Structure formats: structure tokens, C-alpha cells
Short mmCIF file of C-alpha atoms in Angstrom, two decimals:
data_model
loop_
_atom_site.label_atom_id
_atom_site.label_comp_id
_atom_site.label_asym_id
_atom_site.label_seq_id
_atom_site.Cartn_x
_atom_site.Cartn_y
_atom_site.Cartn_z
CA MET A 1 2.07 -18.10 -0.20
CA PHE A 2 3.74 -15.03 -1.69
CA SER A 3 4.41 -13.79 -5.20
CA HIS A 4 8.12 -13.31 -5.78
CA GLN A 5 10.36 -10.96 -7.74
CA HIS A 6 13.53 -12.67 -8.99
CA SER A 7 16.79 -11.08 -10.08
CA SER A 8 19.48 -12.59 -12.25
CA ARG A 9 22.98 -13.37 -10.96
CA PRO A 10 26.02 -14.35 -13.06
CA ALA A 11 27.35 -17.90 -12.93
CA PHE A 12 30.79 -18.64 -11.50
CA THR A 13 33.13 -18.90 -14.53
CA LEU A 14 36.75 -19.70 -15.22
CA LYS A 15 37.42 -15.98 -15.48
CA THR A 16 36.09 -15.22 -12.03
CA PHE A 17 37.99 -18.23 -10.69
CA LEU A 18 41.23 -16.91 -12.11
CA GLN A 19 40.54 -13.45 -10.71
CA HIS A 20 40.27 -14.63 -7.14
CA VAL A 21 42.71 -17.51 -6.60
CA LYS A 22 46.12 -16.93 -5.06
CA LEU A 23 49.26 -16.93 -7.25
CA PRO A 24 50.81 -20.27 -6.07
CA VAL A 25 47.60 -22.14 -6.74
CA LEU A 26 47.17 -20.43 -10.12
CA ALA A 27 50.72 -21.39 -11.18
CA ALA A 28 50.21 -25.01 -10.23
CA THR A 29 46.94 -25.14 -12.07
CA VAL A 30 48.35 -23.58 -15.23
CA CYS A 31 51.32 -26.03 -15.25
CA ALA A 32 49.02 -28.99 -14.98
CA LEU A 33 46.87 -27.75 -17.82
CA LEU A 34 49.89 -27.09 -20.07
CA LEU A 35 51.09 -30.65 -19.59
CA ALA A 36 47.67 -32.02 -20.45
CA CYS A 37 47.01 -29.89 -23.55
CA SER A 38 48.68 -29.86 -26.96
CA THR A 39 48.03 -26.12 -27.51
CA PRO A 40 49.46 -23.34 -25.36
CA LEU A 41 47.09 -21.86 -22.77
CA GLU A 42 46.68 -18.09 -22.83
CA LYS A 43 48.06 -16.51 -19.68
CA LYS A 44 45.57 -14.75 -17.46
CA PRO A 45 46.47 -11.82 -15.22
CA VAL A 46 46.38 -12.55 -11.53
CA SER A 47 44.50 -10.05 -9.37
CA LYS A 48 44.26 -9.48 -5.69
CA PRO A 49 40.91 -10.15 -3.98
CA VAL A 50 38.49 -7.66 -5.50
CA LYS A 51 35.26 -5.91 -4.65
CA THR A 52 32.64 -6.02 -7.37
CA ASP A 53 29.12 -4.72 -7.50
CA LEU A 54 27.91 -8.23 -6.72
CA THR A 55 30.26 -9.82 -4.22
CA ILE A 56 33.06 -8.88 -1.86
CA ILE A 57 35.65 -11.61 -1.37
CA PRO A 58 37.30 -11.25 2.06
CA GLN A 59 41.09 -11.00 2.23
CA ASN A 60 41.27 -14.07 4.48
CA ALA A 61 39.48 -16.36 2.02
CA PRO A 62 40.93 -19.88 1.61
CA VAL A 63 43.81 -19.86 -0.85
CA ASN A 64 42.32 -22.48 -3.16
CA TYR A 65 38.86 -21.02 -3.85
CA PRO A 66 36.70 -17.96 -3.17
CA VAL A 67 34.21 -18.04 -0.29
CA GLN A 68 31.05 -19.68 -1.59
CA VAL A 69 28.13 -17.31 -2.15
CA HIS A 70 24.77 -18.96 -1.56
CA GLU A 71 21.71 -17.90 -3.52
CA ALA A 72 19.40 -16.00 -1.17
CA PRO A 73 15.69 -16.92 -1.31
CA PRO A 74 13.13 -14.96 -3.35
CA LEU A 75 11.76 -11.90 -1.61
CA PRO A 76 8.62 -12.41 0.51
CA ARG A 77 5.84 -10.24 -0.92
CA GLU A 78 2.50 -9.28 0.64
CA PHE A 79 0.60 -6.00 0.96
CA ARG A 80 -0.14 -5.64 4.69
CA ALA A 81 -1.97 -2.39 5.25
CA VAL A 82 -4.36 -0.73 7.63
CA TRP A 83 -6.88 2.08 7.19
CA VAL A 84 -6.49 5.04 9.54
CA SER A 85 -9.81 6.92 9.65
CA THR A 86 -9.95 10.57 10.59
CA VAL A 87 -13.72 10.97 10.07
CA ALA A 88 -15.53 11.06 13.42
CA ASN A 89 -12.10 10.55 15.07
CA ILE A 90 -12.37 6.79 14.60
CA ASP A 91 -8.60 6.19 14.57
CA TRP A 92 -6.71 9.50 14.60
CA PRO A 93 -6.72 11.95 16.20
CA SER A 94 -8.62 10.27 18.99
CA ARG A 95 -10.27 13.59 19.91
CA ARG A 96 -10.80 16.96 18.24
CA ASP A 97 -9.17 18.94 21.04
CA LEU A 98 -5.72 17.32 21.15
CA SER A 99 -2.63 19.50 21.18
CA THR A 100 -0.13 19.26 18.36
CA GLU A 101 2.21 17.31 20.60
CA LYS A 102 -0.48 14.77 21.50
CA GLN A 103 -1.50 14.40 17.85
CA LYS A 104 2.12 13.65 16.94
CA ASN A 105 2.45 11.19 19.80
CA GLU A 106 -0.61 9.30 18.56
CA ILE A 107 0.85 9.20 15.04
CA ILE A 108 4.10 7.74 16.33
CA ALA A 109 2.25 5.17 18.46
CA ILE A 110 0.20 4.02 15.43
CA LEU A 111 3.28 3.72 13.23
CA ASP A 112 5.30 1.91 15.90
CA ASN A 113 2.47 -0.57 16.37
CA ALA A 114 2.35 -1.07 12.60
CA VAL A 115 6.08 -1.81 12.54
CA GLN A 116 5.80 -4.20 15.49
CA LEU A 117 3.05 -6.02 13.62
CA LYS A 118 5.18 -6.11 10.43
CA LEU A 119 2.69 -4.16 8.35
CA ASN A 120 4.12 -2.27 5.38
CA ALA A 121 1.53 0.39 4.47
CA ILE A 122 -0.77 2.96 6.07
CA VAL A 123 -3.90 4.16 4.24
CA LEU A 124 -4.57 7.54 5.86
CA GLN A 125 -7.83 9.43 5.41
CA VAL A 126 -6.78 12.94 4.39
CA ARG A 127 -10.17 14.22 3.10
CA PRO A 128 -13.09 13.08 5.26
CA ALA A 129 -15.74 15.49 3.90
CA ALA A 130 -14.53 18.07 1.36
CA ASP A 131 -12.00 19.19 3.98
CA ALA A 132 -8.33 18.51 4.66
CA ILE A 133 -5.97 17.30 7.37
CA TYR A 134 -3.15 19.19 5.64
CA PRO A 135 -2.70 22.83 4.56
CA SER A 136 -4.75 23.40 1.41
CA THR A 137 -5.70 26.39 -0.70
CA ILE A 138 -8.63 24.39 -2.11
CA GLU A 139 -10.47 23.09 0.98
CA PRO A 140 -10.59 24.03 4.69
CA TRP A 141 -8.90 22.34 7.61
CA SER A 142 -11.02 19.48 8.95
CA GLU A 143 -12.91 19.95 12.18
CA PHE A 144 -11.96 16.38 13.13
CA LEU A 145 -8.41 17.66 13.43
CA THR A 146 -8.85 20.88 15.42
CA GLY A 147 -12.49 21.00 16.53
CA GLU A 148 -13.38 23.82 14.13
CA GLN A 149 -13.52 23.64 10.36
CA GLY A 150 -10.95 25.98 8.84
CA ARG A 151 -8.79 26.27 11.97
CA PRO A 152 -5.16 25.07 11.60
CA PRO A 153 -3.32 23.12 14.29
CA SER A 154 -1.69 25.16 17.03
CA PRO A 155 1.26 25.11 17.38
CA TYR A 156 1.24 24.89 13.60
CA TYR A 157 2.46 21.81 11.74
CA ASP A 158 1.58 19.90 8.58
CA PRO A 159 0.02 16.60 9.76
CA LEU A 160 0.23 14.89 6.35
CA GLN A 161 3.91 15.73 5.96
CA PHE A 162 4.57 14.46 9.48
CA TRP A 163 2.75 11.20 8.69
CA ILE A 164 4.76 10.73 5.49
CA ASP A 165 8.12 11.50 7.09
CA GLN A 166 7.52 9.22 10.06
CA ALA A 167 6.11 6.39 7.91
CA HIS A 168 8.99 6.49 5.44
CA ALA A 169 11.53 6.58 8.26
CA ARG A 170 10.09 3.23 9.37
CA GLY A 171 10.01 1.69 5.90
CA LEU A 172 6.21 2.04 5.58
CA GLU A 173 4.29 3.27 2.55
CA LEU A 174 1.76 6.07 3.06
CA HIS A 175 -1.35 6.10 0.86
CA ALA A 176 -3.55 9.21 0.95
CA TRP A 177 -7.24 8.28 1.21
CA PHE A 178 -9.94 10.61 -0.14
CA ASN A 179 -13.69 10.51 0.12
CA PRO A 180 -14.72 11.51 -3.42
CA PHE A 181 -18.05 13.33 -2.90
CA ARG A 182 -19.07 13.57 0.76
CA ALA A 183 -19.36 17.22 1.82
CA ARG A 184 -20.58 16.98 5.44
CA THR A 185 -21.21 14.13 7.86
CA ALA A 186 -23.77 13.59 10.57
CA GLN A 187 -20.95 13.94 13.12
CA ALA A 188 -20.11 17.49 11.99
CA LYS A 189 -20.68 20.00 14.78
CA THR A 190 -19.12 23.32 13.80
CA VAL A 191 -20.01 26.10 11.41
CA VAL A 192 -19.01 25.50 7.80
CA ALA A 193 -15.90 27.45 6.78
CA ALA A 194 -16.18 30.20 4.17
CA ASN A 195 -13.98 28.29 1.68
CA HIS A 196 -15.95 25.03 1.89
CA ILE A 197 -17.51 23.93 -1.39
CA SER A 198 -21.00 24.22 0.11
CA LYS A 199 -20.30 27.97 0.38
CA LEU A 200 -18.31 28.46 -2.81
CA ALA A 201 -20.57 26.38 -5.08
CA PRO A 202 -23.80 25.66 -3.14
CA GLN A 203 -25.63 24.58 -6.30
CA VAL A 204 -23.55 21.37 -6.55
CA VAL A 205 -24.02 20.30 -2.90
CA LYS A 206 -27.19 18.39 -2.06
CA THR A 207 -28.71 17.53 1.30
CA TYR A 208 -29.48 13.83 1.53
CA GLY A 209 -30.76 12.64 4.89
CA ASP A 210 -28.28 13.83 7.53
CA LEU A 211 -25.50 14.24 4.95
CA GLN A 212 -24.40 16.85 2.49
CA TRP A 213 -23.15 15.43 -0.81
CA MET A 214 -21.46 16.83 -3.87
CA ASP A 215 -23.53 15.77 -6.89
CA PRO A 216 -21.35 13.49 -9.09
CA GLY A 217 -23.35 14.70 -12.09
CA GLU A 218 -22.10 18.26 -11.63
CA PRO A 219 -18.84 18.98 -13.51
CA VAL A 220 -17.79 21.43 -10.77
CA ALA A 221 -17.99 18.69 -8.14
CA MET A 222 -15.89 16.29 -10.17
CA GLN A 223 -13.33 18.97 -10.93
CA GLN A 224 -13.10 19.83 -7.22
CA THR A 225 -12.16 16.25 -6.37
CA LEU A 226 -9.64 16.05 -9.21
CA ASN A 227 -8.03 19.32 -8.15
CA VAL A 228 -7.72 18.18 -4.56
CA ILE A 229 -6.14 14.84 -5.49
CA GLY A 230 -3.80 16.41 -8.03
CA ASP A 231 -2.68 18.95 -5.45
CA VAL A 232 -1.74 16.25 -2.93
CA VAL A 233 0.10 14.09 -5.47
CA ARG A 234 2.06 17.10 -6.69
CA ARG A 235 3.03 18.47 -3.27
CA TYR A 236 3.58 15.33 -1.20
CA GLU A 237 5.68 12.18 -1.61
CA VAL A 238 2.75 9.83 -1.05
CA ASP A 239 3.08 6.25 -2.27
CA GLY A 240 -0.56 5.81 -3.21
CA ILE A 241 -3.85 7.60 -3.82
CA HIS A 242 -6.90 5.81 -2.46
CA ILE A 243 -10.65 6.38 -2.74
CA ASP A 244 -13.36 4.53 -0.85
CA ASP A 245 -16.87 3.27 -1.63
CA TYR A 246 -18.78 6.56 -1.29
CA PHE A 247 -19.64 7.56 -4.85
CA TYR A 248 -23.34 8.26 -4.82
CA PRO A 249 -24.47 7.95 -1.19
CA TYR A 250 -25.88 4.76 0.28
CA PRO A 251 -29.67 4.97 -0.07
CA ILE A 252 -31.84 6.15 2.81
CA LYS A 253 -35.53 5.44 3.33
CA SER A 254 -38.44 7.74 3.97
CA GLY A 255 -40.93 7.37 6.82
CA ASN A 256 -43.07 4.99 4.77
CA GLY A 257 -40.11 2.72 4.03
CA SER A 258 -39.62 3.70 0.41
CA GLU A 259 -36.16 4.53 -0.88
CA VAL A 260 -35.36 8.23 -1.26
CA ASP A 261 -33.84 9.04 -4.64
CA PHE A 262 -30.75 11.23 -4.76
CA PRO A 263 -31.81 14.82 -5.60
CA ASP A 264 -29.84 15.36 -8.82
CA ASP A 265 -32.65 16.69 -11.04
CA PRO A 266 -30.79 19.88 -12.13
CA ALA A 267 -27.74 17.97 -13.38
CA TRP A 268 -29.94 15.33 -15.02
CA ILE A 269 -32.04 17.91 -16.86
CA THR A 270 -28.91 19.71 -18.03
CA TYR A 271 -27.58 16.41 -19.38
CA LEU A 272 -30.79 15.71 -21.31
CA GLN A 273 -30.92 19.23 -22.72
CA SER A 274 -27.35 18.83 -23.97
CA GLY A 275 -28.44 15.84 -26.04
CA GLY A 276 -27.62 13.04 -23.59
CA LYS A 277 -29.14 9.66 -24.50
CA LEU A 278 -28.29 7.44 -21.52
CA ALA A 279 -30.95 6.21 -19.09
CA ARG A 280 -30.70 7.96 -15.72
CA PHE A 281 -29.04 5.09 -13.85
CA ASP A 282 -26.57 4.53 -16.70
CA TRP A 283 -25.82 8.27 -16.69
CA ARG A 284 -25.05 8.12 -12.98
CA ARG A 285 -22.70 5.18 -13.54
CA GLU A 286 -21.02 7.07 -16.35
CA ASN A 287 -20.46 10.04 -14.02
CA VAL A 288 -18.59 7.78 -11.61
CA ASN A 289 -16.73 6.03 -14.45
CA ARG A 290 -15.46 9.37 -15.72
CA LEU A 291 -14.23 10.29 -12.24
CA VAL A 292 -12.34 7.01 -11.78
CA GLU A 293 -10.73 7.21 -15.21
CA ALA A 294 -9.79 10.86 -14.65
CA ILE A 295 -8.21 10.20 -11.23
CA ASN A 296 -6.16 7.37 -12.71
CA GLN A 297 -4.90 9.68 -15.47
CA ARG A 298 -4.25 12.64 -13.16
CA VAL A 299 -2.28 10.62 -10.60
CA HIS A 300 -0.01 9.01 -13.18
CA LEU A 301 0.43 12.24 -15.10
CA GLU A 302 1.74 13.92 -11.95
CA LYS A 303 3.87 11.01 -10.72
CA PRO A 304 3.81 7.79 -12.78
CA TRP A 305 5.07 5.63 -9.92
CA VAL A 306 2.26 6.47 -7.47
CA LYS A 307 -0.32 3.70 -7.09
CA PHE A 308 -4.04 4.41 -7.45
CA GLY A 309 -6.32 2.16 -5.38
CA ILE A 310 -10.07 1.86 -4.87
CA SER A 311 -11.94 0.21 -2.01
CA PRO A 312 -15.49 -0.53 -3.15
CA PHE A 313 -18.29 -2.41 -1.44
CA GLY A 314 -17.50 -6.11 -1.61
CA ILE A 315 -20.41 -7.43 -3.72
CA GLY A 316 -20.28 -6.87 -7.47
CA ARG A 317 -22.80 -6.68 -10.28
CA PRO A 318 -25.95 -8.74 -9.62
CA ASP A 319 -25.92 -10.27 -13.11
CA ARG A 320 -22.40 -11.68 -12.60
CA LEU A 321 -22.47 -12.95 -9.03
CA PRO A 322 -21.59 -16.57 -8.26
CA PRO A 323 -24.45 -18.94 -7.29
CA GLY A 324 -25.64 -18.41 -3.73
CA ILE A 325 -24.26 -14.87 -3.35
CA THR A 326 -26.85 -12.17 -2.62
CA GLY A 327 -26.87 -8.73 -1.06
CA PHE A 328 -26.67 -5.00 -1.63
CA SER A 329 -25.94 -3.95 -5.22
CA GLN A 330 -23.38 -1.17 -5.45
CA TYR A 331 -23.85 -1.32 -9.23
CA ASP A 332 -27.52 -0.31 -8.90
CA LYS A 333 -27.40 1.84 -5.74
CA LEU A 334 -23.96 3.48 -5.60
CA TYR A 335 -23.59 3.41 -9.39
CA ALA A 336 -20.17 1.81 -9.14
CA ASP A 337 -19.26 -0.40 -12.11
CA VAL A 338 -16.20 -1.92 -10.46
CA GLU A 339 -15.90 -4.76 -12.96
CA LEU A 340 -15.54 -2.20 -15.75
CA TRP A 341 -12.77 -0.36 -13.90
CA LEU A 342 -10.83 -3.59 -13.51
CA ALA A 343 -11.36 -4.55 -17.15
CA ARG A 344 -10.18 -1.13 -18.36
CA GLY A 345 -7.19 -1.11 -16.00
CA TRP A 346 -8.19 2.21 -14.43
CA LEU A 347 -6.55 1.35 -11.11
CA ASP A 348 -3.43 -0.26 -9.73
CA TYR A 349 -5.07 -2.10 -6.86
CA LEU A 350 -8.58 -3.03 -5.80
CA ALA A 351 -9.41 -3.43 -2.11
CA PRO A 352 -12.99 -4.78 -2.10
CA GLN A 353 -14.50 -4.60 1.37
CA LEU A 354 -15.11 -8.27 2.16
CA TYR A 355 -16.69 -7.57 5.53
CA TRP A 356 -18.42 -10.93 6.09
CA PRO A 357 -17.39 -14.15 7.85
CA ILE A 358 -16.13 -17.16 5.95
CA ASN A 359 -19.24 -19.17 6.85
CA GLN A 360 -21.86 -16.54 6.01
CA GLY A 361 -23.25 -18.24 2.91
CA PRO A 362 -25.00 -15.38 1.08
CA GLN A 363 -21.83 -13.27 1.36
CA ALA A 364 -19.25 -16.05 1.72
CA PHE A 365 -15.78 -14.56 2.08
CA LYS A 366 -13.92 -17.17 0.01
CA VAL A 367 -16.45 -17.11 -2.81
CA LEU A 368 -16.33 -13.31 -3.05
CA HIS A 369 -12.54 -13.34 -2.94
CA ASP A 370 -12.47 -15.80 -5.84
CA TYR A 371 -14.98 -13.63 -7.71
CA TRP A 372 -12.82 -10.52 -7.59
CA LEU A 373 -9.69 -12.44 -8.52
CA ALA A 374 -11.54 -13.72 -11.59
CA GLN A 375 -12.58 -10.18 -12.59
CA ASN A 376 -8.96 -9.02 -12.53
CA THR A 377 -8.28 -9.65 -16.21
CA THR A 378 -5.66 -6.90 -16.52
CA GLY A 379 -3.41 -8.37 -13.82
CA LYS A 380 -3.53 -5.54 -11.30
CA HIS A 381 -3.47 -6.13 -7.54
CA VAL A 382 -6.49 -7.40 -5.57
CA TRP A 383 -5.99 -6.68 -1.85
CA PRO A 384 -9.30 -7.21 0.01
CA GLY A 385 -10.38 -5.20 3.01
CA LEU A 386 -10.92 -7.16 6.23
CA TYR A 387 -13.40 -6.13 8.91
CA THR A 388 -10.93 -6.40 11.77
CA SER A 389 -12.85 -3.81 13.82
CA ARG A 390 -15.71 -6.30 14.03
CA ILE A 391 -13.68 -7.75 16.87
CA ASP A 392 -15.18 -5.80 19.78
CA ASN A 393 -17.02 -6.22 23.07
CA SER A 394 -20.50 -6.69 21.60
CA ASP A 395 -22.56 -9.87 21.56
CA LYS A 396 -21.99 -10.09 17.80
CA SER A 397 -18.24 -9.68 18.02
CA TRP A 398 -16.03 -11.75 15.78
CA SER A 399 -13.27 -13.86 17.23
CA ALA A 400 -9.66 -13.16 16.34
CA ASP A 401 -9.67 -16.53 14.57
CA GLU A 402 -12.06 -15.18 11.94
CA ILE A 403 -9.50 -12.66 10.70
CA LEU A 404 -6.62 -15.13 10.99
CA ASN A 405 -8.58 -17.67 8.95
CA GLN A 406 -9.39 -15.06 6.31
CA VAL A 407 -5.68 -14.30 5.93
CA ASP A 408 -5.07 -18.03 5.43
CA ALA A 409 -7.94 -18.29 2.94
CA MET A 410 -6.48 -15.53 0.76
CA ARG A 411 -2.99 -17.02 0.85
CA GLU A 412 -4.34 -20.40 -0.18
CA LYS A 413 -5.58 -18.77 -3.41
CA ALA A 414 -2.28 -17.00 -4.04
CA GLY A 415 -3.66 -13.76 -2.62
CA ASN A 416 -0.80 -11.36 -2.01
CA GLY A 417 -2.27 -8.70 0.22
CA HIS A 418 -5.07 -7.23 2.33
CA VAL A 419 -6.06 -4.16 4.34
CA HIS A 420 -7.40 -4.09 7.92
CA PHE A 421 -10.28 -1.82 8.90
CA SER A 422 -9.27 -0.17 11.03
CA MET A 423 -6.26 0.78 13.16
CA VAL A 424 -8.23 1.18 16.39
CA ALA A 425 -8.81 -2.59 16.66
CA LEU A 426 -5.10 -3.29 16.19
CA ASN A 427 -4.04 -0.47 18.50
CA GLN A 428 -6.29 -1.85 21.23
CA ASN A 429 -5.16 -5.41 20.48
CA ARG A 430 -8.77 -6.57 20.74
CA LYS A 431 -8.93 -10.21 21.83
CA GLY A 432 -5.20 -10.43 21.15
CA ILE A 433 -5.56 -9.82 17.41
CA ARG A 434 -2.39 -7.76 17.02
CA GLN A 435 -0.29 -10.20 19.02
CA ARG A 436 -1.70 -13.20 17.19
CA LEU A 437 -1.22 -11.70 13.74
CA ALA A 438 2.39 -10.94 14.62
CA ALA A 439 3.07 -14.37 16.11
CA GLU A 440 1.08 -16.55 13.69
CA LYS A 441 0.67 -14.80 10.32
CA TYR A 442 3.24 -12.02 9.99
CA THR A 443 6.27 -13.95 11.23
CA SER A 444 8.71 -11.95 9.10
CA GLN A 445 8.63 -8.69 7.21
CA ALA A 446 7.37 -8.61 3.64
CA LEU A 447 7.74 -6.29 0.68
CA ILE A 448 4.75 -4.89 -1.14
CA PRO A 449 4.20 -6.73 -4.44
CA ALA A 450 5.74 -4.94 -7.40
CA SER A 451 3.74 -2.85 -9.89
CA PRO A 452 5.91 -3.20 -13.03
CA TRP A 453 3.26 -1.60 -15.28
CA LEU A 454 3.99 1.72 -13.54
CA ASP A 455 7.77 1.59 -13.89
CA ASN A 456 9.95 -1.47 -14.46
CA THR A 457 13.29 0.34 -14.16
CA LEU A 458 15.88 -1.47 -12.05
CA PRO A 459 17.17 0.55 -9.09
CA ALA A 460 20.92 1.01 -8.68
CA SER A 461 22.83 -2.01 -7.44
CA PRO A 462 24.42 -1.59 -3.99
CA LEU A 463 28.16 -1.55 -3.38
CA LEU A 464 29.17 -3.20 -0.12
CA GLU A 465 32.26 -2.38 1.92
CA ALA A 466 33.02 -4.28 5.10
CA SER A 467 34.40 -2.63 8.22
CA ALA A 468 37.90 -3.60 9.37
CA ASP A 469 36.51 -5.83 12.11
CA LYS A 470 33.94 -7.46 9.77
CA LYS A 471 31.16 -6.55 12.20
CA SER A 472 29.29 -4.26 9.83
CA VAL A 473 28.96 -3.44 6.15
CA HIS A 474 28.65 0.04 4.69
CA LEU A 475 26.37 0.28 1.68
CA GLN A 476 26.62 2.76 -1.19
CA LEU A 477 24.13 3.43 -3.99
CA ALA A 478 25.14 5.14 -7.21
CA SER A 479 21.69 6.78 -7.23
CA THR A 480 18.82 6.91 -4.77
CA VAL A 481 16.33 8.60 -7.09
CA ASN A 482 14.40 5.41 -7.78
CA THR A 483 15.17 3.59 -4.51
CA ARG A 484 12.92 3.54 -1.46
CA LEU A 485 13.91 0.42 0.46
CA LEU A 486 16.69 -2.11 0.98
CA ALA A 487 15.85 -5.81 1.15
CA ILE A 488 18.30 -7.66 3.37
CA TRP A 489 18.94 -11.39 3.70
CA LYS A 490 21.30 -12.64 6.43
CA ARG A 491 22.36 -16.30 6.37
CA THR A 492 23.30 -18.03 9.58
CA GLU A 493 24.25 -21.68 10.05
CA GLN A 494 20.57 -22.46 10.62
CA GLN A 495 18.53 -20.31 8.24
CA TRP A 496 18.04 -17.15 6.20
CA LEU A 497 16.74 -14.08 8.06
CA PHE A 498 14.88 -11.34 6.14
CA SER A 499 14.42 -7.65 6.90
CA VAL A 500 13.50 -4.41 5.15
CA VAL A 501 14.94 -0.98 5.95
CA PRO A 502 14.61 2.50 4.39
CA ALA A 503 17.23 3.28 1.75
CA GLN A 504 18.69 5.92 4.09
CA ASP A 505 20.02 3.19 6.41
CA MET A 506 23.44 2.61 4.89
CA LEU A 507 25.15 0.66 7.69
CA ILE A 508 24.20 -2.98 8.17
CA ASP A 509 25.12 -4.78 11.36
CA LEU A 510 26.73 -8.23 11.02
CA SER A 511 26.73 -9.10 14.72
CA ASP A 512 25.71 -12.61 15.70
CA ASP A 513 21.96 -13.14 15.75
CA PRO A 514 20.89 -13.80 19.37
CA GLN A 515 18.66 -16.70 18.32
CA TYR A 516 20.35 -18.21 15.26
CA GLY A 517 24.04 -17.51 15.80
CA PRO A 518 26.80 -16.02 13.62
CA VAL A 519 25.97 -14.36 10.31
CA ARG A 520 27.75 -16.13 7.44
CA GLN A 521 26.46 -14.14 4.46
CA LEU A 522 24.77 -10.84 3.73
CA THR A 523 22.75 -10.30 0.56
CA VAL A 524 21.26 -6.88 -0.19
CA SER A 525 19.11 -5.53 -3.01
CA ALA A 526 17.61 -2.11 -3.65
CA ILE A 527 13.84 -1.86 -4.09
CA SER A 528 12.39 0.80 -6.38
CA ARG A 529 9.39 3.05 -5.79
CA THR A 530 7.24 0.53 -7.69
CA GLY A 531 8.64 -2.49 -5.86
CA ILE A 532 11.14 -3.65 -8.49
CA GLU A 533 14.16 -5.48 -7.09
CA GLY A 534 17.60 -4.51 -8.38
CA VAL A 535 20.63 -6.75 -8.85
CA ARG A 536 21.68 -8.32 -5.56
CA ALA A 537 25.00 -7.74 -3.82
CA SER A 538 26.48 -10.23 -1.37
CA TYR A 539 29.18 -10.34 1.25
CA SER A 540 30.38 -13.67 2.66
CA LEU A 541 32.15 -14.26 5.91
CA PRO A 542 34.58 -17.17 6.43
#
């Protein structure tokens, strides 16, 4: 079901045996060996019970052998994330006129629900339309935050920093989600701020239907997006950078039903005059390719451990699709060559939006999932997006079972993650979906799968020190620079119990579990920023 990260542990040797046994037993053992052997046996120093970086042997251990340390299971791994949309106030904030206190309360409620559901990542939309939900010198405050573009929250606070702090305090990753080129939505109501790109560089912003769009063929537009993303990675401790499926806009139709072409003539003519040889559609794809490659480079140049993820439309190139699969071509209409990005390794995870039911033949969920797994030749993560918000009160509503079955379908193919769109459906627990996911699919916490290509450095191994009453263990780390989380296994008489806590939580309770009884062993490992597990440390109780 999950992919696992193993760590090595030393075998129990004669040396460790001699270090831990009591003196009377050691003497008897040595005498017996001397009588049986023709050559003298080298004397070994006898030590008192010791604390090592791997195992603490309690003082009251049996005199003839150390307390047995059982091998804890491999770590459960699965990316369990949810999109939090700020555009049009879909998820947060619920309205444009909320006070700072109410905005913070909604953030806390979302994060607490995520923890209760045993999710491990939030994908937060920080740039809905060339604007920002954080203080920026590049783009104005979003009107979806305060009701007026350019107006900061009052009383003032930094919403993105608050999201990050609160998410990390709960052991959740926070990925910052950017719309690459959208400049204004149909839901926009206020006057455009003076520092919006449509005012600063109007020549690169095009009106297309009821939208305004930065032309991907304009170098200024691409540089704007790169500057914004670089600024956030540099200033904030985000765990991921995420872009969605809006490259060139989805096509609109004129009154006679014909498709309206995107108005990029100036950029196209400039390209031709500079000696460009590509056909127009190939040129558009190359514009998007250059953006994706540049974001990947910029993110990892700023902070090599930060993941870069893309969430494209769920159907790939028409000339590569499996038999029976039909539908909208993002390759031809959005100019997104997703297969190329995977092949070149220009991302750390792909979250294709598989927003169709399992039994919808032309866009069959399982077939499309298999397709994207097959395209992943560089071994990055494939974490599909699920249309959880399709559970609603309409006549075409999905059942909760559809999402539950899709989770099962991915796990059956060794899928190790997914993202729910969006938080509102989980917050509202539509048709019991949050309760059922928690009870049936997310029965224990899970760690996000590791990304060793970003950084494979082992985090520091924990040192464990038991309290005098053996009811808790204090944990110390030689360094916390590369450590974000602690993975904890507790063994009772009946089973192993798993949990994840932030690396700031240095006291671990050993009280009896109310359901499974006394804790017999504690095993702890540090988890790095890229999900790498360090050497495990264990403490055994008699």
C-alpha cells in the first residue's frame, strides 16, 4: 500500500552482550569458556548499563540479558494533501470582509480538520491573479483577502507566515500555490491597484473573454512570475512550490461557436522577426516549457530541499493516449507538454487532475492513473488530484464512495499520494466524506514519501533519556537544521502504534494507551526536510 524508507540497525554482537550483562553472570560465562577452550580468552571490561544513540537499557533489566529491542515496522508513506483556494473565496477566507481575527480562526479550523483527518500537507493558493495574500513589493494584496486590491489586512498580519507557522506546529507541510499567468478573474470587483502588472506593463496583459491574462510569449510576463516565486521561496519556509493548469487560458468560443484564438500577435511577430523558426503552436508550447524549466531551476537554486509540483489537466497528449480515452487536449489548447516535463525531470511531483469517475469510460480514472505512472520515467512523484468537491447537493453529485474507491484504486497500483480539491468539501463533511476517509482510509498518520534526489542527507539521530518514573522520554537532537519531523513507533502487547510530531516536540509520553494497554517499547527517528529517515533510536520497558 505504501512505499517505505528503511534504515539500518546494528546486529546484537558479543561485544554489546558483554557491555550490558551484570558482573556475576559475566564471570560465570568467562569461566565456562576458559574451561572449554585451549587458548586464553581476552578479558573484556565490564560496564554499567549504558545509553547509546540507538538504545537505552533500563537499570532494572534482567541480570542475564538486555531487554530485547524489537524491530519497528517500516514507516507508512503517503502524500495526503488538500488544495485551499483563495480565488473567489472558494475555501479561505470564506468572505472578503472578514476581520483579521476571523481569518485566523478559519485558518486554524482548516488546519485542525486536516489533522483530524490525518492529512499531511496543505496546498495554499497564494497568488490567485497576479496578486498576493502576503506582503509583497512585486504584486498588490489580493482583493479576495480584504475586499480591495492593494489593501492590507487590518489589524495587520502576514497571512502566509501565519499559515506556515500554524501548519508546521501541527506537523503539516505547506505548499505555496501560484497561478502562473492569470491577471484578473471574472469574479474581480474592485479597481485595479497601481502596482498591478496590468498598470505597470499593460502591453503584456491581454483581455480574453471575461479574463485578463499575461501573455506567456512576453518575456516580461515570464520574468514577473519567476520573480514572484523566487521572492516567496527566499522569504518563507514553504515546503513546496506549486503551479496549476492555467498556462495559456482555456479556449472560449465566439457567438458563432468558433474558438477564439489567444491575442498574442505582438509577441508572435517579435519572435518571427528575431529569426524564430517554430510553428506558432510549437512556439507557444516552448514558452510554457521555458517557464516550467526556469521555475524548477529557480526554486532549487534558492532552497534545494523545496519541492516543485505541477497540477495539469488530467488528459495527456492525444497521440499517446491509451485506447478508449478521449477528451480535451491540454497539449493543443493550453500548450502544456506535460510528458516532456516528466521526461526531463523538471518537477518533483505531478498532480494530474483526474476529475472523472472510475466508470466514465472515455476518461476512466484507473486508465488515466496508469497512463501518468507510465510517463514517469525519471522516478518523481505522481500524486493525482481528486475531485472531492464534486460531492455536493446537486443532482449530479458524486457519492462519498467514489472518492474512497479512487483512493483504493491508486493504492492497488502502488500509488503513494493524492490531493483533494478542495478543502470546502472536507470542511463541510459532505455526505460524511471527511468522517469516512478518517475511519476507512486514513486509519493512521503517514509521512510524505521521500524525495532523495533533492537531498539524501541523514538527519541527526535522536538521543533518548527516560524520566525517573519511566512515564516519559526526553529527546535530544545534535542538530535540527535538517530535521522537520519525528516519526514515533510505540509497541504495546497487541500492536505497533504510529504517530508523527514536529521536531520541536521533545517530550514523548509513555503512558498506557487507553485502547491497547501498556507501552513496551518506543522507537523514534528524525525525518529530514526531504523526507529522509535517520537512524532509529529505541527505548524498551521491562
